[in-house]
CSV table of C-alpha atoms in Angstrom, one decimal:
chain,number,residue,atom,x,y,z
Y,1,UNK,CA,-14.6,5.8,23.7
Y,2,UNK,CA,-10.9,5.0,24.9
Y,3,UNK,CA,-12.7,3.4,28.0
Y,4,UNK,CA,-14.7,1.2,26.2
Y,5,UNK,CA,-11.4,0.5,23.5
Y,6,UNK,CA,-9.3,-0.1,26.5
Y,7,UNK,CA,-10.6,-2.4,28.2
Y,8,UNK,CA,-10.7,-5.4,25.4
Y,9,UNK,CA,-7.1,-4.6,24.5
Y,10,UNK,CA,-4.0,-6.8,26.5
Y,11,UNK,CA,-1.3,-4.4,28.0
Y,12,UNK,CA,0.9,-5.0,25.2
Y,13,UNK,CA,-1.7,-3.8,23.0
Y,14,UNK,CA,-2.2,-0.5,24.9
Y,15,UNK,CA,1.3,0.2,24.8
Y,16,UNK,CA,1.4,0.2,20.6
Y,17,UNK,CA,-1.5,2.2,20.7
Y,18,UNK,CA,-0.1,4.7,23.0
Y,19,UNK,CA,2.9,4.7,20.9
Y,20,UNK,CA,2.0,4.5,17.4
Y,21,UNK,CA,-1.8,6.1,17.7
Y,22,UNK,CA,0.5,10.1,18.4
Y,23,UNK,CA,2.3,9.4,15.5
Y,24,UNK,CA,-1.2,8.5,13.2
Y,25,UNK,CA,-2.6,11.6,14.3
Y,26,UNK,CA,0.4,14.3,13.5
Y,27,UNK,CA,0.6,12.2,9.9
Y,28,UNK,CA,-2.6,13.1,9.9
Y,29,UNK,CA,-3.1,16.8,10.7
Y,30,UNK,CA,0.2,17.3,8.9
Y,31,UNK,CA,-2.0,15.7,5.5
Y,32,UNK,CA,-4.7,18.0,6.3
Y,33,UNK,CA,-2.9,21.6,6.8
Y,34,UNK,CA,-0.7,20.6,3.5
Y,35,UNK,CA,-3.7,20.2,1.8
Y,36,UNK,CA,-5.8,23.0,3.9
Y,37,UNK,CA,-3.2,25.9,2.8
Y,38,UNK,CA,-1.1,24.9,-0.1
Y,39,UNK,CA,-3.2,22.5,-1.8
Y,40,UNK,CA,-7.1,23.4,-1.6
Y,41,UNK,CA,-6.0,27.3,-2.8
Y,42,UNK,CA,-4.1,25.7,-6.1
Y,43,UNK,CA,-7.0,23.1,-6.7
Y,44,UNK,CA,-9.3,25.8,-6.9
Y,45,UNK,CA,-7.3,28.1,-8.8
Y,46,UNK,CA,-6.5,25.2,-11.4
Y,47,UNK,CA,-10.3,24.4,-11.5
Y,48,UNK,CA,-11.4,27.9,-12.4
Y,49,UNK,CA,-8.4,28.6,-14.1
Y,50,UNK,CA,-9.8,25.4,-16.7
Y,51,UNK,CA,-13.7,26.9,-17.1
Y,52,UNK,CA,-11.8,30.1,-18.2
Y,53,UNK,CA,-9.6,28.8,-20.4
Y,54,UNK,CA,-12.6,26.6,-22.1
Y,55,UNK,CA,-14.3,29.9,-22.2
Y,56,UNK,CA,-17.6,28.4,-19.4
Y,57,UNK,CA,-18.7,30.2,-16.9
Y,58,UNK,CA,-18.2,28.3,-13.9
Y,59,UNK,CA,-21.7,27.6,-11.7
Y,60,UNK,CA,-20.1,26.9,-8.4
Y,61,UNK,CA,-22.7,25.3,-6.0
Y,62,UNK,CA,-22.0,24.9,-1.7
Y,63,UNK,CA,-22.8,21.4,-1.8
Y,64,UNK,CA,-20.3,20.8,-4.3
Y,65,UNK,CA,-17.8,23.0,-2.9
Y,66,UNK,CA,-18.0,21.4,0.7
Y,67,UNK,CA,-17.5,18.5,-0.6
Y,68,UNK,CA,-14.4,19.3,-2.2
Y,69,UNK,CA,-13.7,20.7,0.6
Y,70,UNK,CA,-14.4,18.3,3.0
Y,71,UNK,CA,-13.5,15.1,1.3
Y,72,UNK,CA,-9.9,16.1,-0.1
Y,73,UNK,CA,-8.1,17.1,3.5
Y,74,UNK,CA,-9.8,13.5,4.8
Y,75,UNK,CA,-7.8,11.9,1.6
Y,76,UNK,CA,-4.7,13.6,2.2
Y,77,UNK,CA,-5.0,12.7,5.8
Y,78,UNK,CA,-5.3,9.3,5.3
Y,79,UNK,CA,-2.9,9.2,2.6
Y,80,UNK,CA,-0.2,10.4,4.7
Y,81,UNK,CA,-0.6,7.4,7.1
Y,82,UNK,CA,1.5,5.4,4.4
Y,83,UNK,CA,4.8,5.3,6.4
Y,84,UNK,CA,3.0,3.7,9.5
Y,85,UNK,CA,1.3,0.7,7.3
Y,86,UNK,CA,5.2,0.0,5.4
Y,87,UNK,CA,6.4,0.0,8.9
Y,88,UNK,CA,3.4,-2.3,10.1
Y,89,UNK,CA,4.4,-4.6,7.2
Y,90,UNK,CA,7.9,-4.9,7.9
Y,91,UNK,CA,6.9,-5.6,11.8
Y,92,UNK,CA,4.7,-8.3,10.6
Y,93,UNK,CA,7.2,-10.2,8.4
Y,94,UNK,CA,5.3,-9.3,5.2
Y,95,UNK,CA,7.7,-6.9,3.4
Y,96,UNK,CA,11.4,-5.6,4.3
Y,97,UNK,CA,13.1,-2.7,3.6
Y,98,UNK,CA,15.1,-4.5,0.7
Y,99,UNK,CA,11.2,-5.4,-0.4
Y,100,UNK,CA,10.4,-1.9,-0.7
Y,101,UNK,CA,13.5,-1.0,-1.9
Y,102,UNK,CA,13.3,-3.5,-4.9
Y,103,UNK,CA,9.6,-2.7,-5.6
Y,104,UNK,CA,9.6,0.7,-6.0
Y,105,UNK,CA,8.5,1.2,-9.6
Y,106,UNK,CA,5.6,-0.7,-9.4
Y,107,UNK,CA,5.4,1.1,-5.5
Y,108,UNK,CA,5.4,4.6,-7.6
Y,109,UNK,CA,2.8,3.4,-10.4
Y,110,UNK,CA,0.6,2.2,-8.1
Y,111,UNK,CA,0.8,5.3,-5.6
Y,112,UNK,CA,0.4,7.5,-9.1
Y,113,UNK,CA,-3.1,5.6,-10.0
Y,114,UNK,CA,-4.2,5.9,-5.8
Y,115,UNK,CA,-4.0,9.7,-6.2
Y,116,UNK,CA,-5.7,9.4,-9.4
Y,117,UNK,CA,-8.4,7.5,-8.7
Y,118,UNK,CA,-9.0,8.7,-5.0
Y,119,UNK,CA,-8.9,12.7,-5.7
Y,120,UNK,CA,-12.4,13.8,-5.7
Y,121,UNK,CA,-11.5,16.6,-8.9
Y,122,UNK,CA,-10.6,14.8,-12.3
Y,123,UNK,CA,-7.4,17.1,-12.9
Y,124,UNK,CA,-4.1,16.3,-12.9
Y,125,UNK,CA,-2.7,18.7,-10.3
Y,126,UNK,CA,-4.4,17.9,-7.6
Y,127,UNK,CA,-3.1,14.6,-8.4
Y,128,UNK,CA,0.3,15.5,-8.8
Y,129,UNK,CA,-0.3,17.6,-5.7
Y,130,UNK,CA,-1.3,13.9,-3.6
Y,131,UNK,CA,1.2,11.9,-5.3
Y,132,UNK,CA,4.6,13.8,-4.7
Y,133,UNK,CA,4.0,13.5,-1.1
Y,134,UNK,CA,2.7,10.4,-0.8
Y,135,UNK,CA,6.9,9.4,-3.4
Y,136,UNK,CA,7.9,11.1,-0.2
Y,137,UNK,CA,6.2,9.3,2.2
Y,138,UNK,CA,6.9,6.3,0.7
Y,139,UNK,CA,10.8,7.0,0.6
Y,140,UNK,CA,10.2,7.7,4.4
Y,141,UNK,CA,8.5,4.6,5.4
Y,142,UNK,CA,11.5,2.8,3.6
Y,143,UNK,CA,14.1,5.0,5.3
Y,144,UNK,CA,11.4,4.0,9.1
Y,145,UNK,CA,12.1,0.0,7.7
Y,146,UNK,CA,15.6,0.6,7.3
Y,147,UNK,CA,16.5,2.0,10.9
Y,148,UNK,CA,13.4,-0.1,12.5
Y,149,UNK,CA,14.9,-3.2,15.0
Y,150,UNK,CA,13.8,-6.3,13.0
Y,151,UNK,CA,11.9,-9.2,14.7
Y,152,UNK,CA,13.1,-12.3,14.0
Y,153,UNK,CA,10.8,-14.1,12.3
Y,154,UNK,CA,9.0,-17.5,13.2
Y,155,UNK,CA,11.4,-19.2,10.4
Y,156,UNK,CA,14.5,-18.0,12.0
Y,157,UNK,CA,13.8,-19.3,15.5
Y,158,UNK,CA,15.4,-23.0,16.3
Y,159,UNK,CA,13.0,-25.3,17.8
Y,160,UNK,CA,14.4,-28.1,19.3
Y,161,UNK,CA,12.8,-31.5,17.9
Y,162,UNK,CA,11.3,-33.7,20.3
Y,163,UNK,CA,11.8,-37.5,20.2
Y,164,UNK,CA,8.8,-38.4,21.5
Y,165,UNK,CA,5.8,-37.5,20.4
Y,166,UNK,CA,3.1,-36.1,23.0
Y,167,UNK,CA,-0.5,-37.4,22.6
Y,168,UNK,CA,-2.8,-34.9,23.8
């Protein structure tokens, strides 16, 4: 597959893909053990925990269970990838650290109804469980647009004015 990727992409592009593509992947796995051994065992606990405490008898089926099972490490693998897209931003010109900095309410809100929305269980704790790293995360990538070498951007750079105009 790398092949086949590789040989559309310029050199420069290789070289942020063999530098940022290491960092994707341990974000990644690092989202998927946390949620693999600390998360999945409270989730179902909570879950089961709920049915007794309404007093049901829970009717636990595989397909439902792999699901879970399945689908929540792949959302907590994903979600960790949120210092690499604020760092992608501030690269690109389209948010700084000051940016993040100032929008961090809204930044929390907004990370709160993600984890909400994108858990596959409707309980809060797994929630809670997505969104505390995901404030942490968030604090990282800030901390990454802080220490990051800025670009300067396309606004910054003098270009000299021509007195004559060139007709092409």
């Amino acid at each position: 597959i790398w092949s086949f990727v590789a040989a559309g992409l310029y050199p420069h592009e290789k070289r942020y893909v063999h530098t940022y593509l290491p960092i994707s992947v341990v974000l990644f796995v690092f989202g998927v053990v946390l949620c693999q051994f600390f998360v999945m065992p409270k989730t179902v606990a909570a879950l089961l925990w709920f049915n007794e405490y309404v007093g049901v008898t829970p009717d636990l089926r595989l397909s439902e269970w792999l699901g879970l099972a399945i689908l929540l490490p792949v959302v907590f693998g994903l979600s960790f990838q949120t210092p690499l897209v604020m760092m992608f931003l501030e690269r690109l010109g389209l948010a700084d650290a000051d940016t993040f900095k100032r929008k961090r309410k809204y930044a929390m809100f907004g990370l709160a109804v993600f984890a909400a929305v994108i858990t596959p269980t409707p309980d809060a704790i797994t929630m809670m469980y997505l969104w505390l790293p995901m404030v942490a995360l968030y604090e990282f990538g800030v901390w990454l647009a802080v220490l990051s070498p800025h670009r300067r951007r396309l606004d910054d750079v003098d270009v000299p004015e021509s007195e004559e105009l060139i007709e092409v």
